[in-house]
Coordinates of C-alpha atoms in Angstrom, one line a residue:
M1 CA 82.1 3.7 119.1
K2 CA 81.5 7.4 118.1
L3 CA 84.7 8.4 119.8
S4 CA 86.7 5.7 118.2
L5 CA 85.4 6.6 114.7
F6 CA 86.2 10.3 115.3
S7 CA 89.7 9.5 116.5
F8 CA 90.3 7.3 113.4
L9 CA 89.2 10.1 111.1
M10 CA 91.5 12.6 112.9
V11 CA 94.5 10.3 112.4
M12 CA 93.6 9.7 108.7
S13 CA 93.6 13.5 108.1
F14 CA 96.6 14.4 110.2
N15 CA 98.9 15.2 107.2
A16 CA 96.6 18.0 106.1
F17 CA 97.4 19.9 109.3
S18 CA 101.0 18.8 109.8
V19 CA 102.4 22.4 109.6
V20 CA 101.1 24.7 112.3
N21 CA 99.9 28.0 110.7
G22 CA 101.1 27.1 107.2
E23 CA 99.0 26.9 104.1
G24 CA 98.9 23.6 102.2
L25 CA 99.9 23.6 98.5
N26 CA 99.3 21.2 95.7
W27 CA 102.7 19.9 94.6
D28 CA 101.5 19.3 91.1
D29 CA 100.8 23.1 90.7
N30 CA 104.3 23.8 92.1
D31 CA 106.2 21.1 90.4
A32 CA 109.5 23.2 90.2
I33 CA 109.9 22.7 93.9
V34 CA 111.9 19.7 95.1
R35 CA 112.5 17.9 98.4
F36 CA 115.8 16.8 99.8
D37 CA 115.7 13.5 101.7
Y38 CA 118.0 11.2 103.6
E39 CA 117.2 7.6 104.2
D40 CA 113.8 7.6 106.0
N41 CA 114.0 11.2 106.9
V42 CA 112.1 13.3 104.3
G43 CA 112.1 17.0 103.9
Q44 CA 115.6 17.7 105.1
C45 CA 115.8 20.7 102.8
T46 CA 114.0 22.3 99.8
G47 CA 115.1 23.4 96.4
T48 CA 113.9 24.9 93.1
L49 CA 114.2 23.4 89.7
F50 CA 115.3 25.9 87.0
A51 CA 117.0 25.9 83.5
G52 CA 115.9 22.4 82.8
K53 CA 118.3 20.4 84.9
Y54 CA 119.5 22.6 87.7
I55 CA 118.4 22.9 91.3
L56 CA 118.8 26.1 93.4
T57 CA 119.2 25.5 97.2
A58 CA 121.2 26.6 100.3
A59 CA 124.8 25.6 100.6
H60 CA 124.5 24.4 104.1
C61 CA 122.1 21.7 102.9
L62 CA 124.9 20.1 100.9
Y63 CA 128.0 21.0 102.8
D64 CA 127.8 17.8 104.9
Q65 CA 128.2 15.1 102.3
N66 CA 126.1 12.6 104.4
S67 CA 123.1 14.8 105.1
I68 CA 121.3 14.2 101.8
D69 CA 121.2 11.1 99.6
R70 CA 118.3 11.8 97.2
I71 CA 116.3 14.6 95.7
T72 CA 112.5 14.0 95.2
T73 CA 110.5 15.7 92.6
V74 CA 106.7 15.6 92.2
S75 CA 107.1 12.5 90.0
N76 CA 110.7 11.1 90.4
S77 CA 113.5 10.5 92.8
I78 CA 117.1 11.4 91.9
L79 CA 120.2 10.1 93.7
K80 CA 122.4 12.8 94.9
K81 CA 125.5 10.9 93.8
D82 CA 124.2 11.3 90.2
T83 CA 124.4 15.1 90.5
T84 CA 127.2 17.7 90.4
V85 CA 127.2 20.1 93.4
V86 CA 128.6 23.6 93.1
I87 CA 128.8 25.6 96.3
H88 CA 129.3 29.4 96.3
P89 CA 133.0 30.0 96.8
N90 CA 132.4 32.6 99.5
Y91 CA 130.4 30.2 101.7
Q92 CA 132.1 29.0 104.9
D93 CA 130.5 26.5 107.2
S94 CA 131.3 26.4 110.9
G95 CA 129.0 23.8 112.2
D96 CA 126.0 25.5 113.8
S97 CA 126.9 28.8 112.0
S98 CA 128.1 29.9 108.6
V99 CA 129.3 33.0 106.8
G100 CA 129.2 34.1 103.2
Q101 CA 126.6 33.5 100.5
D102 CA 124.6 30.4 101.5
V103 CA 123.7 29.2 98.1
A104 CA 124.4 26.1 96.0
I105 CA 123.4 24.7 92.6
L106 CA 123.0 21.1 91.7
K107 CA 123.4 20.0 88.1
L108 CA 121.5 16.9 87.0
N109 CA 122.5 14.6 84.2
K110 CA 119.3 15.3 82.3
N111 CA 116.3 17.6 82.1
I112 CA 113.5 17.1 84.7
S113 CA 109.8 17.5 83.8
Y114 CA 108.2 20.6 85.3
S115 CA 105.7 23.1 83.8
N116 CA 105.4 25.8 86.5
A117 CA 108.7 27.7 86.5
F118 CA 109.7 30.5 88.9
Y119 CA 111.9 33.1 87.2
F120 CA 114.6 35.1 88.8
H121 CA 114.4 38.7 89.6
S122 CA 116.0 40.7 86.8
S123 CA 119.1 41.3 89.1
T124 CA 119.8 44.6 87.4
N125 CA 118.8 46.2 90.7
D126 CA 118.4 45.0 94.3
P127 CA 115.1 43.1 94.7
F128 CA 114.6 44.4 98.3
N129 CA 111.3 46.2 98.6
Y130 CA 110.6 47.3 102.2
G131 CA 107.3 45.9 103.5
E132 CA 106.7 43.6 100.5
I133 CA 105.0 40.3 101.3
V134 CA 107.0 37.3 100.1
E135 CA 106.1 33.6 100.0
I136 CA 108.3 30.7 101.0
N137 CA 107.2 27.2 99.8
G138 CA 108.9 24.3 101.6
F139 CA 108.8 20.9 103.1
G140 CA 109.9 21.7 106.6
G141 CA 108.1 19.7 109.3
T142 CA 105.4 18.3 107.0
S143 CA 106.4 14.7 106.6
G144 CA 106.8 15.3 102.9
N145 CA 103.9 17.7 102.1
L146 CA 104.4 21.1 100.6
N147 CA 103.3 24.1 102.5
K148 CA 103.6 27.9 102.2
A149 CA 104.5 30.7 104.7
K150 CA 104.2 34.4 104.1
L151 CA 106.8 36.9 105.5
K152 CA 107.3 40.7 105.3
L153 CA 110.6 42.1 104.0
T154 CA 112.1 44.6 106.5
D155 CA 115.3 46.5 107.0
W156 CA 118.2 44.2 107.7
R157 CA 119.6 46.8 110.1
D158 CA 116.8 45.8 112.5
C159 CA 118.3 42.3 112.6
Q160 CA 119.5 41.2 116.0
G161 CA 119.8 37.4 115.7
S162 CA 122.9 35.2 115.6
S163 CA 123.0 35.2 111.8
C164 CA 123.3 39.0 111.7
G165 CA 126.9 39.3 112.8
G166 CA 129.2 40.4 110.0
R167 CA 126.2 40.7 107.7
G168 CA 127.1 41.6 104.1
D169 CA 124.8 43.0 101.5
Y170 CA 124.1 39.5 100.4
L171 CA 121.5 38.9 103.2
L172 CA 117.8 39.7 103.0
Y173 CA 115.8 39.9 106.2
A174 CA 112.1 39.4 106.9
E175 CA 109.7 39.3 109.8
L176 CA 106.5 37.6 110.5
Y177 CA 103.5 38.7 108.4
N178 CA 101.0 36.3 110.0
D179 CA 101.4 33.3 112.3
S180 CA 103.2 31.2 109.7
H181 CA 106.9 30.8 109.7
T182 CA 109.7 28.6 108.4
I183 CA 111.3 25.7 110.3
G184 CA 113.9 23.1 109.7
G185 CA 113.6 21.5 106.2
D186 CA 112.6 24.8 104.6
S187 CA 116.3 25.7 104.1
G188 CA 117.0 26.3 100.4
S189 CA 113.5 27.4 99.5
S190 CA 113.2 30.3 97.2
W191 CA 111.7 33.6 98.4
I192 CA 109.0 34.6 95.9
N193 CA 108.0 38.2 95.5
S194 CA 104.6 39.6 94.3
N195 CA 105.7 39.3 90.7
N196 CA 106.3 35.5 91.2
E197 CA 110.1 36.0 91.0
I198 CA 112.9 34.4 93.0
I199 CA 114.5 37.2 95.0
S200 CA 116.6 35.1 97.5
I201 CA 117.4 31.6 98.8
H202 CA 116.2 30.7 102.3
K203 CA 119.0 30.4 104.9
G204 CA 117.1 30.0 108.2
S205 CA 115.4 31.8 111.1
S206 CA 115.9 32.4 114.8
V207 CA 113.9 33.5 117.8
V208 CA 115.2 36.6 119.5
N209 CA 114.7 37.6 123.1
S210 CA 115.6 41.2 123.9
N211 CA 114.5 43.8 126.5
G212 CA 111.5 41.7 127.4
F213 CA 110.4 41.2 123.8
R214 CA 110.4 38.0 121.8
W215 CA 110.2 37.8 118.0
R216 CA 111.4 35.6 115.0
E217 CA 113.9 36.8 112.4
T218 CA 114.3 35.1 109.1
Y219 CA 117.2 35.3 106.7
S220 CA 118.0 34.6 103.0
T221 CA 120.8 35.1 100.4
N222 CA 119.9 37.9 98.0
V223 CA 120.0 36.7 94.3
N224 CA 121.3 40.1 93.3
D225 CA 124.6 39.2 95.1
V226 CA 125.0 35.8 93.6
K227 CA 124.0 36.6 90.0
D228 CA 127.4 35.9 88.6
F229 CA 127.5 32.6 90.4
I230 CA 124.2 31.6 88.8
L231 CA 125.2 32.7 85.3
D232 CA 128.6 31.0 85.4
S233 CA 127.0 27.8 86.7
V234 CA 124.3 27.6 84.0
N235 CA 125.2 29.8 81.0
G236 CA 122.0 28.8 79.3
W237 CA 118.3 29.3 79.1
H238 CA 115.8 29.1 82.0
Y239 CA 112.4 27.7 81.0
P240 CA 109.6 25.2 81.8
T241 CA 110.5 21.9 80.3
E242 CA 106.9 20.8 79.7
I243 CA 104.0 22.9 78.3
K244 CA 100.4 21.8 77.8
T245 CA 98.4 23.8 75.4
K246 CA 95.2 24.0 73.4
G247 CA 95.9 25.9 70.2
K248 CA 98.0 29.0 70.7
T249 CA 100.1 29.7 73.8
T250 CA 102.9 32.1 74.9
V251 CA 106.0 30.7 76.7
T252 CA 108.2 32.8 78.8
V253 CA 112.0 32.1 79.0
Q254 CA 114.8 33.8 80.8
S255 CA 118.4 34.2 79.7
L256 CA 120.9 32.9 82.2
H257 CA 123.8 33.3 79.8
N258 CA 126.9 35.1 81.1
S259 CA 126.8 37.4 78.1
V260 CA 124.3 39.0 75.6
V261 CA 122.7 36.5 73.3
T262 CA 120.3 36.5 70.3
D263 CA 117.4 34.2 69.5
M264 CA 118.3 30.9 67.8
A265 CA 115.0 29.0 68.6
F266 CA 113.0 26.9 66.2
V267 CA 110.1 24.4 66.5
K268 CA 109.6 20.8 65.6
G269 CA 106.5 18.7 65.2
N270 CA 103.0 20.0 64.8
L271 CA 103.9 23.6 65.9
I272 CA 104.2 27.0 64.3
L273 CA 106.3 29.8 65.8
I274 CA 104.7 33.2 65.4
P275 CA 107.5 35.8 65.0
E276 CA 105.4 39.0 65.3
E277 CA 104.1 37.9 68.7
S278 CA 107.4 36.6 70.1
S279 CA 109.5 39.2 71.9
C280 CA 112.6 37.0 72.0
L281 CA 113.0 37.7 68.3
N282 CA 113.2 41.5 68.8
G283 CA 116.9 41.8 69.3
S284 CA 119.7 41.1 71.8
I285 CA 118.8 39.5 75.1
K286 CA 120.8 40.5 78.3
P287 CA 121.5 38.2 81.2
F288 CA 118.4 37.7 83.4
Q289 CA 116.2 39.3 80.8
K290 CA 112.9 37.6 80.2
C291 CA 111.2 37.3 76.8
T292 CA 108.5 35.3 75.1
Y293 CA 107.7 32.9 72.3
T294 CA 104.2 32.5 70.9
I295 CA 103.6 29.1 69.3
E296 CA 100.5 27.5 67.8
G297 CA 99.7 23.8 67.4
E298 CA 99.1 20.7 69.4
S299 CA 102.4 18.9 70.0
G300 CA 106.1 19.1 69.3
S301 CA 109.2 20.9 70.7
L302 CA 110.4 24.5 71.1
I303 CA 114.1 24.2 70.8
L304 CA 116.1 27.0 72.4
S305 CA 119.5 25.3 71.9
N306 CA 120.9 21.8 71.6
E307 CA 120.4 21.3 75.4
D308 CA 117.4 23.5 76.1
V309 CA 114.2 22.0 74.8
I310 CA 110.6 22.7 75.8
N311 CA 108.2 19.8 75.1
V312 CA 104.7 20.8 74.0
S313 CA 101.6 18.6 74.2
S314 CA 97.9 19.2 73.9
I315 CA 95.6 19.4 76.9
D316 CA 93.7 16.1 77.4
N317 CA 90.0 17.2 77.1
D318 CA 88.8 13.7 77.8
T319 CA 89.7 13.5 81.5
G320 CA 90.3 17.2 82.4
N321 CA 92.7 15.8 85.0
T322 CA 95.6 17.9 86.1
G323 CA 96.8 15.2 88.5
S324 CA 96.5 14.9 92.2
G325 CA 100.1 14.3 93.0
N326 CA 101.0 15.2 96.6
S327 CA 98.3 17.7 97.1
S328 CA 97.3 19.0 100.5
G329 CA 93.7 18.0 100.1
G330 CA 93.5 16.0 103.2
S331 CA 91.4 18.6 105.0
L332 CA 88.7 18.3 102.4
N333 CA 88.9 14.5 102.5
F334 CA 88.5 14.7 106.3
L335 CA 85.4 16.8 106.1
I336 CA 83.9 14.4 103.6
L337 CA 84.7 11.4 105.8
L338 CA 83.3 13.2 108.9
L339 CA 80.1 14.1 107.0
L340 CA 79.7 10.5 105.9
A341 CA 80.3 9.3 109.4
S342 CA 77.7 11.7 110.8
I343 CA 75.1 10.5 108.2
S344 CA 75.9 6.9 109.2
I345 CA 75.4 7.6 112.9
F346 CA 72.2 9.6 112.2
R347 CA 70.8 6.6 110.2
K348 CA 71.6 4.2 113.0
R349 CA 69.8 6.4 115.5
A350 CA 66.8 6.7 113.2

């Protein structure tokens, strides 16, 4: 009986440990990350929401028209046929291998709700920083749960894997930092640096055996090399579409316009824009430049343009609930269940 109960608890908690050496993440806290699915197969690739209604991912995830049929966000499911797919013009797929910038952008027909935006590296200079630890958040091998791996950026000239042949400056390379690593389904994930910025788009990894040594190499497409592709595809603002606040708050936005722009924002509803605390009002804004708006009030909209709108609502103090979503809290649930089971067994013995 004790063995059967323990086995049952292990099965119930399996999802919490479904990625070996990965760290579970709460999807609600990372709601800009999306999952690509096909029929009953979830987690075929990963993408990142940005600029309201765009998704950044790898081109090889979308090159085969029959590989993905829907995109799943933390709260919705979107049919791929209802999106517009733009693949980088230099990308060439050759079955098991590819060359060129492995990046694609999907445009949705409306804004998607998310509040935790990842902004792009400024792209005025190469984001490569030797030895920096980067994070990759993806759905690979997790049956739908979101997990994180950490990697260390290293010199691409050390690269010896199959994806290194004919490498251009568009590829960033990383090696293992700890025991965690990416697997199938993580393709298209954003590499996030220590400043919480997107520096590249995950392409893949391979295990190398050379001179008696064995190691894993991981590759991605540098955003610095696809900046014009991003700007031409969007030509608008990048921002969180939903903000919850209590009183005054500062909102960061990023220009993804293909030319210099100036502030045109205004507020509606029960909101006040505070000019002296808003850096976006200080002058011209260059492509990939970030700036801020400080607003005060309980609810309304911060309107950046006709298409770029940030919805603002007050924090619900009654529940204090930030949502459970698809969190990776299974390990805690397992411990609680195990403790309760132990207490039950102890009482029976007593």
